[in-house]
């Protein structure tokens, strides 16, 4: 299967990256094709509301950037993994800009296209205890559900402040790797 993973933290090899990479390690071990993208390095803007996708003037998006070039691959993917740190009570800005750019996956009547039937996994990391931000995972589940996608797992981790704090929660990294091994 084709897996695309998106890391929404500007912190290289931070907590979010460690969990997403653990899932990807497991997926690769099980023979899946995995591509990982660091959203902070894509320099993508949010949606500019030109409506070109809704008016079906373009295949995907009028914006000429790396994210638009990825859309055809997203359409071919079986799995999307989206990891984000919690920033100011929500997903990070680069993650929100990424999600706002999913408008080409809606038809003009606002029903979903291209993504229905694909599976997704979410990862969130916060400084506060995990339970404090289950609402952000609920938001992501609602959003991907709106796109007709199937939930294949949510990893919610808290008590993570320094870049390497995730190493202290090795049982969650093992859980993430196992999740990746079992993708189906
Ligand atoms: C700009 C900014 C805003 C943050 N806002 C919150 C927050 O609202 N709640 C929280 O619990 N942690 C917050 N944090 C802490 C991060 O969510 C936490 O350190 C997370 O583990 C970072 O993940 P990373 O290592 O992948 O970047 C914030 C961190 C930054 C840099």
PDB file of C-alpha atoms and ligand atoms in Angstrom:
ATOM      1  CA  UNK A   1       0.000   0.000   0.000  1.00  0.00           C
ATOM      2  CA  UNK A   2       1.014   3.589  -0.545  1.00  0.00           C
ATOM      3  CA  UNK A   3       1.354   5.607   2.664  1.00  0.00           C
ATOM      4  CA  UNK A   4       1.884   9.373   2.837  1.00  0.00           C
ATOM      5  CA  UNK A   5       2.845  10.851   6.203  1.00  0.00           C
ATOM      6  CA  UNK A   6       2.772  14.560   7.036  1.00  0.00           C
ATOM      7  CA  UNK A   7       4.590  16.052  10.017  1.00  0.00           C
ATOM      8  CA  UNK A   8       3.169  19.402  11.124  1.00  0.00           C
ATOM      9  CA  UNK A   9       5.938  20.521  13.471  1.00  0.00           C
ATOM     10  CA  UNK A  10       8.743  22.912  12.590  1.00  0.00           C
ATOM     11  CA  UNK A  11      10.890  21.129  15.178  1.00  0.00           C
ATOM     12  CA  UNK A  12      13.037  18.676  13.244  1.00  0.00           C
ATOM     13  CA  UNK A  13      12.947  15.210  14.783  1.00  0.00           C
ATOM     14  CA  UNK A  14      10.729  16.503  17.595  1.00  0.00           C
ATOM     15  CA  UNK A  15       8.021  14.607  19.401  1.00  0.00           C
ATOM     16  CA  UNK A  16       5.501  14.562  16.550  1.00  0.00           C
ATOM     17  CA  UNK A  17       8.175  13.425  14.103  1.00  0.00           C
ATOM     18  CA  UNK A  18       9.304  10.644  16.440  1.00  0.00           C
ATOM     19  CA  UNK A  19       5.802   9.148  16.608  1.00  0.00           C
ATOM     20  CA  UNK A  20       5.017   9.571  12.904  1.00  0.00           C
ATOM     21  CA  UNK A  21       8.411   8.087  12.015  1.00  0.00           C
ATOM     22  CA  UNK A  22       7.734   5.112  14.319  1.00  0.00           C
ATOM     23  CA  UNK A  23       4.468   4.385  12.482  1.00  0.00           C
ATOM     24  CA  UNK A  24       6.322   4.729   9.172  1.00  0.00           C
ATOM     25  CA  UNK A  25       9.126   2.412  10.338  1.00  0.00           C
ATOM     26  CA  UNK A  26       6.544  -0.279  11.116  1.00  0.00           C
ATOM     27  CA  UNK A  27       4.782   0.284   7.803  1.00  0.00           C
ATOM     28  CA  UNK A  28       8.041  -0.022   5.861  1.00  0.00           C
ATOM     29  CA  UNK A  29       8.910  -3.221   7.732  1.00  0.00           C
ATOM     30  CA  UNK A  30       5.602  -4.628   6.544  1.00  0.00           C
ATOM     31  CA  UNK A  31       6.526  -3.814   2.962  1.00  0.00           C
ATOM     32  CA  UNK A  32       4.447  -0.704   2.395  1.00  0.00           C
ATOM     33  CA  UNK A  33       5.646   2.203   0.254  1.00  0.00           C
ATOM     34  CA  UNK A  34       6.047   5.174   2.609  1.00  0.00           C
ATOM     35  CA  UNK A  35       6.776   8.842   1.888  1.00  0.00           C
ATOM     36  CA  UNK A  36       7.221  11.333   4.728  1.00  0.00           C
ATOM     37  CA  UNK A  37       6.748  15.083   4.282  1.00  0.00           C
ATOM     38  CA  UNK A  38       7.708  17.775   6.764  1.00  0.00           C
ATOM     39  CA  UNK A  39       5.017  20.398   6.276  1.00  0.00           C
ATOM     40  CA  UNK A  40       7.264  23.181   7.607  1.00  0.00           C
ATOM     41  CA  UNK A  41       9.636  22.573   4.722  1.00  0.00           C
ATOM     42  CA  UNK A  42       6.928  22.734   2.051  1.00  0.00           C
ATOM     43  CA  UNK A  43       6.484  26.526   2.371  1.00  0.00           C
ATOM     44  CA  UNK A  44       2.847  26.180   1.398  1.00  0.00           C
ATOM     45  CA  UNK A  45       0.333  28.920   2.050  1.00  0.00           C
ATOM     46  CA  UNK A  46      -3.214  28.351   3.176  1.00  0.00           C
ATOM     47  CA  UNK A  47      -6.126  28.419   0.716  1.00  0.00           C
ATOM     48  CA  UNK A  48      -6.515  31.783  -1.026  1.00  0.00           C
ATOM     49  CA  UNK A  49     -10.234  31.225  -1.722  1.00  0.00           C
ATOM     50  CA  UNK A  50      -9.881  31.756  -5.482  1.00  0.00           C
ATOM     51  CA  UNK A  51     -12.582  29.080  -5.958  1.00  0.00           C
ATOM     52  CA  UNK A  52     -10.781  27.683  -9.033  1.00  0.00           C
ATOM     53  CA  UNK A  53     -11.147  24.146  -7.615  1.00  0.00           C
ATOM     54  CA  UNK A  54     -14.841  24.630  -6.912  1.00  0.00           C
ATOM     55  CA  UNK A  55     -15.444  26.098 -10.367  1.00  0.00           C
ATOM     56  CA  UNK A  56     -13.486  23.139 -11.775  1.00  0.00           C
ATOM     57  CA  UNK A  57     -11.080  25.437 -13.619  1.00  0.00           C
ATOM     58  CA  UNK A  58      -8.080  23.413 -12.428  1.00  0.00           C
ATOM     59  CA  UNK A  59      -7.410  19.730 -11.723  1.00  0.00           C
ATOM     60  CA  UNK A  60      -6.621  20.444  -8.073  1.00  0.00           C
ATOM     61  CA  UNK A  61      -5.438  23.918  -7.112  1.00  0.00           C
ATOM     62  CA  UNK A  62      -4.433  27.180  -8.787  1.00  0.00           C
ATOM     63  CA  UNK A  63      -1.552  27.711  -6.367  1.00  0.00           C
ATOM     64  CA  UNK A  64       1.789  26.808  -7.897  1.00  0.00           C
ATOM     65  CA  UNK A  65       3.639  25.207  -5.008  1.00  0.00           C
ATOM     66  CA  UNK A  66       4.938  21.901  -3.659  1.00  0.00           C
ATOM     67  CA  UNK A  67       1.616  20.987  -2.084  1.00  0.00           C
ATOM     68  CA  UNK A  68      -0.308  21.328  -5.344  1.00  0.00           C
ATOM     69  CA  UNK A  69       2.295  19.037  -6.955  1.00  0.00           C
ATOM     70  CA  UNK A  70       1.556  16.442  -4.255  1.00  0.00           C
ATOM     71  CA  UNK A  71      -2.200  16.285  -4.846  1.00  0.00           C
ATOM     72  CA  UNK A  72      -2.032  13.637  -7.606  1.00  0.00           C
ATOM     73  CA  UNK A  73       0.008  11.450  -5.237  1.00  0.00           C
ATOM     74  CA  UNK A  74      -2.461  11.978  -2.401  1.00  0.00           C
ATOM     75  CA  UNK A  75      -5.187  10.762  -4.748  1.00  0.00           C
ATOM     76  CA  UNK A  76      -3.178   7.564  -5.351  1.00  0.00           C
ATOM     77  CA  UNK A  77      -2.363   6.978  -1.659  1.00  0.00           C
ATOM     78  CA  UNK A  78      -4.130   4.358   0.455  1.00  0.00           C
ATOM     79  CA  UNK A  79      -3.186   5.865   3.805  1.00  0.00           C
ATOM     80  CA  UNK A  80      -2.603   9.392   5.087  1.00  0.00           C
ATOM     81  CA  UNK A  81      -0.846   9.921   8.410  1.00  0.00           C
ATOM     82  CA  UNK A  82      -1.120  13.437   9.821  1.00  0.00           C
ATOM     83  CA  UNK A  83       0.839  14.430  12.915  1.00  0.00           C
ATOM     84  CA  UNK A  84       0.688  17.812  14.603  1.00  0.00           C
ATOM     85  CA  UNK A  85       1.852  19.435  17.792  1.00  0.00           C
ATOM     86  CA  UNK A  86      -0.818  21.347  19.688  1.00  0.00           C
ATOM     87  CA  UNK A  87      -0.205  25.056  19.182  1.00  0.00           C
ATOM     88  CA  UNK A  88      -2.407  27.535  21.026  1.00  0.00           C
ATOM     89  CA  UNK A  89      -5.032  24.881  21.740  1.00  0.00           C
ATOM     90  CA  UNK A  90      -5.264  23.661  18.124  1.00  0.00           C
ATOM     91  CA  UNK A  91      -3.336  22.032  15.286  1.00  0.00           C
ATOM     92  CA  UNK A  92      -0.172  23.930  14.274  1.00  0.00           C
ATOM     93  CA  UNK A  93      -0.408  26.661  11.640  1.00  0.00           C
ATOM     94  CA  UNK A  94       1.342  24.652   8.911  1.00  0.00           C
ATOM     95  CA  UNK A  95      -1.025  21.760   9.601  1.00  0.00           C
ATOM     96  CA  UNK A  96      -4.080  24.044   9.374  1.00  0.00           C
ATOM     97  CA  UNK A  97      -2.804  25.555   6.111  1.00  0.00           C
ATOM     98  CA  UNK A  98      -2.328  22.008   4.798  1.00  0.00           C
ATOM     99  CA  UNK A  99      -5.869  21.007   5.793  1.00  0.00           C
ATOM    100  CA  UNK A 100      -7.411  24.185   4.366  1.00  0.00           C
ATOM    101  CA  UNK A 101      -5.849  23.207   1.042  1.00  0.00           C
ATOM    102  CA  UNK A 102      -7.995  20.026   0.977  1.00  0.00           C
ATOM    103  CA  UNK A 103     -10.834  21.971  -0.637  1.00  0.00           C
ATOM    104  CA  UNK A 104     -10.087  20.371  -4.061  1.00  0.00           C
ATOM    105  CA  UNK A 105     -11.233  17.127  -2.441  1.00  0.00           C
ATOM    106  CA  UNK A 106     -14.753  18.507  -2.227  1.00  0.00           C
ATOM    107  CA  UNK A 107     -17.135  18.677  -5.158  1.00  0.00           C
ATOM    108  CA  UNK A 108     -19.056  21.898  -5.788  1.00  0.00           C
ATOM    109  CA  UNK A 109     -22.005  20.342  -3.898  1.00  0.00           C
ATOM    110  CA  UNK A 110     -19.605  19.842  -0.953  1.00  0.00           C
ATOM    111  CA  UNK A 111     -19.656  16.055  -1.126  1.00  0.00           C
ATOM    112  CA  UNK A 112     -16.244  14.383  -1.022  1.00  0.00           C
ATOM    113  CA  UNK A 113     -14.176  13.311  -4.015  1.00  0.00           C
ATOM    114  CA  UNK A 114     -10.863  11.448  -4.389  1.00  0.00           C
ATOM    115  CA  UNK A 115     -10.463  10.666  -0.668  1.00  0.00           C
ATOM    116  CA  UNK A 116     -13.476   8.439   0.203  1.00  0.00           C
ATOM    117  CA  UNK A 117     -12.355   4.964   1.293  1.00  0.00           C
ATOM    118  CA  UNK A 118      -8.792   5.987   2.068  1.00  0.00           C
ATOM    119  CA  UNK A 119      -7.615   5.424   5.626  1.00  0.00           C
ATOM    120  CA  UNK A 120      -5.990   7.896   7.981  1.00  0.00           C
ATOM    121  CA  UNK A 121      -4.110   7.995  11.270  1.00  0.00           C
ATOM    122  CA  UNK A 122      -3.728  11.118  13.395  1.00  0.00           C
ATOM    123  CA  UNK A 123      -1.022  11.992  15.908  1.00  0.00           C
ATOM    124  CA  UNK A 124      -1.159  14.920  18.334  1.00  0.00           C
ATOM    125  CA  UNK A 125       1.492  16.002  20.850  1.00  0.00           C
ATOM    126  CA  UNK A 126       0.974  18.548  23.608  1.00  0.00           C
ATOM    127  CA  UNK A 127       2.778  19.990  26.577  1.00  0.00           C
ATOM    128  CA  UNK A 128      -0.357  19.476  28.669  1.00  0.00           C
ATOM    129  CA  UNK A 129      -1.543  15.972  29.587  1.00  0.00           C
ATOM    130  CA  UNK A 130      -3.021  14.021  26.645  1.00  0.00           C
ATOM    131  CA  UNK A 131      -6.639  14.258  27.844  1.00  0.00           C
ATOM    132  CA  UNK A 132      -6.538  18.056  27.601  1.00  0.00           C
ATOM    133  CA  UNK A 133      -6.594  18.004  23.792  1.00  0.00           C
ATOM    134  CA  UNK A 134      -8.742  15.033  22.789  1.00  0.00           C
ATOM    135  CA  UNK A 135     -10.989  17.696  21.230  1.00  0.00           C
ATOM    136  CA  UNK A 136      -8.332  18.348  18.551  1.00  0.00           C
ATOM    137  CA  UNK A 137      -8.384  14.655  17.607  1.00  0.00           C
ATOM    138  CA  UNK A 138     -12.198  14.817  17.524  1.00  0.00           C
ATOM    139  CA  UNK A 139     -11.876  17.782  15.153  1.00  0.00           C
ATOM    140  CA  UNK A 140      -9.479  15.837  12.888  1.00  0.00           C
ATOM    141  CA  UNK A 141     -11.765  12.785  12.929  1.00  0.00           C
ATOM    142  CA  UNK A 142     -14.734  14.966  12.021  1.00  0.00           C
ATOM    143  CA  UNK A 143     -12.766  16.578   9.194  1.00  0.00           C
ATOM    144  CA  UNK A 144     -11.417  13.361   7.669  1.00  0.00           C
ATOM    145  CA  UNK A 145     -14.851  11.774   8.136  1.00  0.00           C
ATOM    146  CA  UNK A 146     -16.274  14.654   6.111  1.00  0.00           C
ATOM    147  CA  UNK A 147     -13.879  13.614   3.329  1.00  0.00           C
ATOM    148  CA  UNK A 148     -15.234  10.062   3.513  1.00  0.00           C
ATOM    149  CA  UNK A 149     -12.029   8.649   5.003  1.00  0.00           C
ATOM    150  CA  UNK A 150     -11.815   5.736   7.453  1.00  0.00           C
ATOM    151  CA  UNK A 151     -10.179   6.135  10.849  1.00  0.00           C
ATOM    152  CA  UNK A 152      -7.302   3.658  11.301  1.00  0.00           C
ATOM    153  CA  UNK A 153      -6.045   5.064  14.614  1.00  0.00           C
ATOM    154  CA  UNK A 154      -5.494   8.141  16.747  1.00  0.00           C
ATOM    155  CA  UNK A 155      -2.395   8.623  18.877  1.00  0.00           C
ATOM    156  CA  UNK A 156      -2.739  11.379  21.465  1.00  0.00           C
ATOM    157  CA  UNK A 157       0.312  12.105  23.619  1.00  0.00           C
ATOM    158  CA  UNK A 158       0.811  14.712  26.337  1.00  0.00           C
ATOM    159  CA  UNK A 159       3.451  15.834  28.829  1.00  0.00           C
ATOM    160  CA  UNK A 160       5.835  16.635  25.972  1.00  0.00           C
ATOM    161  CA  UNK A 161       7.708  19.893  26.267  1.00  0.00           C
ATOM    162  CA  UNK A 162      11.318  19.432  25.208  1.00  0.00           C
ATOM    163  CA  UNK A 163      12.156  18.118  21.748  1.00  0.00           C
ATOM    164  CA  UNK A 164      13.179  14.649  22.965  1.00  0.00           C
ATOM    165  CA  UNK A 165      10.587  14.137  25.730  1.00  0.00           C
ATOM    166  CA  UNK A 166       8.888  11.489  23.594  1.00  0.00           C
ATOM    167  CA  UNK A 167      11.819   9.137  24.199  1.00  0.00           C
ATOM    168  CA  UNK A 168      10.592   8.788  27.804  1.00  0.00           C
ATOM    169  CA  UNK A 169       7.283   7.350  26.551  1.00  0.00           C
ATOM    170  CA  UNK A 170       8.813   4.421  24.713  1.00  0.00           C
ATOM    171  CA  UNK A 171       5.664   2.292  25.104  1.00  0.00           C
ATOM    172  CA  UNK A 172       3.807   4.758  22.867  1.00  0.00           C
ATOM    173  CA  UNK A 173       6.588   4.619  20.277  1.00  0.00           C
ATOM    174  CA  UNK A 174       6.258   0.818  20.314  1.00  0.00           C
ATOM    175  CA  UNK A 175       2.477   1.137  19.944  1.00  0.00           C
ATOM    176  CA  UNK A 176       3.040   3.484  16.988  1.00  0.00           C
ATOM    177  CA  UNK A 177       5.463   1.082  15.305  1.00  0.00           C
ATOM    178  CA  UNK A 178       3.000  -1.801  15.785  1.00  0.00           C
ATOM    179  CA  UNK A 179       0.223   0.328  14.331  1.00  0.00           C
ATOM    180  CA  UNK A 180       2.402   0.838  11.267  1.00  0.00           C
ATOM    181  CA  UNK A 181       3.200  -2.864  10.987  1.00  0.00           C
ATOM    182  CA  UNK A 182      -0.498  -3.726  11.010  1.00  0.00           C
ATOM    183  CA  UNK A 183      -1.694  -1.303   8.332  1.00  0.00           C
ATOM    184  CA  UNK A 184      -4.204  -3.074   6.130  1.00  0.00           C
TER     185      UNK A 184
HETATM  186  C1  LIG B   1       3.829  28.134  19.598  1.00  0.00           C
HETATM  187  C2  LIG B   1       3.559  26.999  20.546  1.00  0.00           C
HETATM  188  C3  LIG B   1       2.302  26.872  21.085  1.00  0.00           C
HETATM  189  C4  LIG B   1       2.020  25.814  21.956  1.00  0.00           C
HETATM  190  N1  LIG B   1       0.752  25.722  22.461  1.00  0.00           N
HETATM  191  C5  LIG B   1       0.471  24.704  23.310  1.00  0.00           C
HETATM  192  C6  LIG B   1      -0.834  24.578  23.860  1.00  0.00           C
HETATM  193  O1  LIG B   1      -1.741  25.362  23.588  1.00  0.00           O
HETATM  194  N2  LIG B   1      -1.079  23.555  24.714  1.00  0.00           N
HETATM  195  C7  LIG B   1      -0.098  22.638  25.046  1.00  0.00           C
HETATM  196  O2  LIG B   1      -0.371  21.736  25.828  1.00  0.00           O
HETATM  197  N3  LIG B   1       1.144  22.713  24.499  1.00  0.00           N
HETATM  198  C8  LIG B   1       1.444  23.719  23.654  1.00  0.00           C
HETATM  199  N4  LIG B   1       2.703  23.803  23.095  1.00  0.00           N
HETATM  200  C9  LIG B   1       3.699  22.730  23.383  1.00  0.00           C
HETATM  201  C10 LIG B   1       3.770  21.711  22.258  1.00  0.00           C
HETATM  202  O3  LIG B   1       2.495  21.256  21.862  1.00  0.00           O
HETATM  203  C11 LIG B   1       4.575  20.492  22.701  1.00  0.00           C
HETATM  204  O4  LIG B   1       5.842  20.888  23.171  1.00  0.00           O
HETATM  205  C12 LIG B   1       4.721  19.446  21.606  1.00  0.00           C
HETATM  206  O5  LIG B   1       5.254  18.280  22.164  1.00  0.00           O
HETATM  207  C13 LIG B   1       5.644  19.929  20.505  1.00  0.00           C
HETATM  208  O6  LIG B   1       5.762  18.898  19.545  1.00  0.00           O
HETATM  209  P1  LIG B   1       7.062  18.824  18.592  1.00  0.00           P
HETATM  210  O7  LIG B   1       8.202  18.420  19.474  1.00  0.00           O
HETATM  211  O8  LIG B   1       6.709  17.813  17.576  1.00  0.00           O
HETATM  212  O9  LIG B   1       7.233  20.182  18.001  1.00  0.00           O
HETATM  213  C14 LIG B   1       3.020  24.857  22.260  1.00  0.00           C
HETATM  214  C15 LIG B   1       4.304  24.994  21.692  1.00  0.00           C
HETATM  215  C16 LIG B   1       4.568  26.058  20.841  1.00  0.00           C
HETATM  216  C17 LIG B   1       5.952  26.183  20.231  1.00  0.00           C
END
